[in-house]
mmCIF file of C-alpha atoms in Angstrom:
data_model
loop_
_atom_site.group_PDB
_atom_site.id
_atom_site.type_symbol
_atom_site.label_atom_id
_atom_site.label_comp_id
_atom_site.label_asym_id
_atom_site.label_seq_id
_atom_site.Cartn_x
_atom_site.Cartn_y
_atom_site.Cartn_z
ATOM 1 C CA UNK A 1227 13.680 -1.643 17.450
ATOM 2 C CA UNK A 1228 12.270 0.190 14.570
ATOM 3 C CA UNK A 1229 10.958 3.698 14.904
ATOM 4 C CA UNK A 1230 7.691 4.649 13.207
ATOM 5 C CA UNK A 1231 8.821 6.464 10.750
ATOM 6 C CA UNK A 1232 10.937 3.313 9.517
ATOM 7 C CA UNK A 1233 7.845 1.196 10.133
ATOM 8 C CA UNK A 1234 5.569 3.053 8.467
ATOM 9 C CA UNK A 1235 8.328 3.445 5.447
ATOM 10 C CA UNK A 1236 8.458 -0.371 5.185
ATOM 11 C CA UNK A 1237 4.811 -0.851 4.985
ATOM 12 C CA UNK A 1238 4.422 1.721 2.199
ATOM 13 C CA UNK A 1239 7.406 0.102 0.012
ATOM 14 C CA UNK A 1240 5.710 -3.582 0.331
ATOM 15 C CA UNK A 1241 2.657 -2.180 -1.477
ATOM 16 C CA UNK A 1242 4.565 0.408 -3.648
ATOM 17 C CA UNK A 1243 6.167 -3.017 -4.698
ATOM 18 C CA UNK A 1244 3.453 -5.170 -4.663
ATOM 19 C CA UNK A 1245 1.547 -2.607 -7.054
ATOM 20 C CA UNK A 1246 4.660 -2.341 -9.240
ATOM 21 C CA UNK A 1247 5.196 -6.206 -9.708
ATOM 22 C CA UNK A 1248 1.129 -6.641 -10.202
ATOM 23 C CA UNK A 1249 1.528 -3.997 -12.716
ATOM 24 C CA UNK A 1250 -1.259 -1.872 -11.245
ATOM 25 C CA UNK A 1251 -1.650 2.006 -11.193
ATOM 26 C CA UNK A 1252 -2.510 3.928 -8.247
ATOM 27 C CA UNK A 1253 -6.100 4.772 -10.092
ATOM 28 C CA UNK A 1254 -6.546 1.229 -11.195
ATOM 29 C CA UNK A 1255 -5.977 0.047 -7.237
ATOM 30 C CA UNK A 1256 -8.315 3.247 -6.140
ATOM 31 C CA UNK A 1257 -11.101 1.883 -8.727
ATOM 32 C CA UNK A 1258 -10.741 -1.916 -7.059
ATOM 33 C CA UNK A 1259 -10.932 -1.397 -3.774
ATOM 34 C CA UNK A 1260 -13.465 1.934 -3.820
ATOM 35 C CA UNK A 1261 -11.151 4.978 -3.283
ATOM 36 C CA UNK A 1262 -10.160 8.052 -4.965
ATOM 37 C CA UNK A 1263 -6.729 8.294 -6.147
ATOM 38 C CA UNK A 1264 -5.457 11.119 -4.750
ATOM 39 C CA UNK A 1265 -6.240 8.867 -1.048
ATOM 40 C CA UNK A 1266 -4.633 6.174 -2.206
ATOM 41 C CA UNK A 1267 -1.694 8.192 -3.186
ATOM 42 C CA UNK A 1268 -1.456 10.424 -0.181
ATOM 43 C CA UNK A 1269 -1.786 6.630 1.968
ATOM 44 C CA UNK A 1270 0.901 5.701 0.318
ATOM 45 C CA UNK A 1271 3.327 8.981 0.459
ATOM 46 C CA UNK A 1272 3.347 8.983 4.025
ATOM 47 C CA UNK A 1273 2.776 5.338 4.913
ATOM 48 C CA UNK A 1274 0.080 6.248 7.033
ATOM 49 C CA UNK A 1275 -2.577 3.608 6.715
ATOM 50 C CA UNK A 1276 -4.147 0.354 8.787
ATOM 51 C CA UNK A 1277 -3.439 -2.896 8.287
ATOM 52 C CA UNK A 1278 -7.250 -3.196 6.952
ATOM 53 C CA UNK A 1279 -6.742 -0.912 4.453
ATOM 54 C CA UNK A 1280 -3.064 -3.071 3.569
ATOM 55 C CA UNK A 1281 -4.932 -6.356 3.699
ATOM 56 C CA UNK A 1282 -7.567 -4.853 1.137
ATOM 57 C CA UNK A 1283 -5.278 -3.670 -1.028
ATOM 58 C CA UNK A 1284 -3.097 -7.009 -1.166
ATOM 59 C CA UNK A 1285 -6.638 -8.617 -1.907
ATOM 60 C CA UNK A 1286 -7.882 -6.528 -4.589
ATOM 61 C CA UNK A 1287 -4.128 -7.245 -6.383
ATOM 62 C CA UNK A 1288 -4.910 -11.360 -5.949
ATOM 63 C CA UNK A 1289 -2.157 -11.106 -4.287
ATOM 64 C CA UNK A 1290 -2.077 -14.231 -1.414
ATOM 65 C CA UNK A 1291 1.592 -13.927 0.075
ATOM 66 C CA UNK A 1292 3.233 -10.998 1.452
ATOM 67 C CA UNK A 1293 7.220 -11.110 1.528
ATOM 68 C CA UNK A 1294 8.378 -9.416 4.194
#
């Protein structure tokens, strides 16, 4: 099984992706879904965040599917 780390990793590269295919900047996400952008960026470095916060994100981007 997966360590953290690698599970954490993975959940950080969907959304890097997600927000890359969308075409979305990390200020333009932090402006839909009421952050600052240096959170959403820091989130994202480490791949420290809940699902809620993943699930927001996703739903801010119209985004319906998730490809694992």
């Amino acid at each position: 099984m997966a360590e953290q780390n690698e599970w954490e990793t993975k959940a950080s590269n969907l959304l890097k992706a997600e927000l890359k295919r969308k075409g979305v900047t990390y200020a333009q996400l932090a402006e839909l879904i009421g952050e600052k952008e240096v959170n959403i960026r820091n989130k994202l470095s480490r791949g420290k965040f809940t699902a809620a916060f993943m699930l927001q994100s996703f739903a801010a981007l119209g985004s319906s599917d998730i490809r694992l």
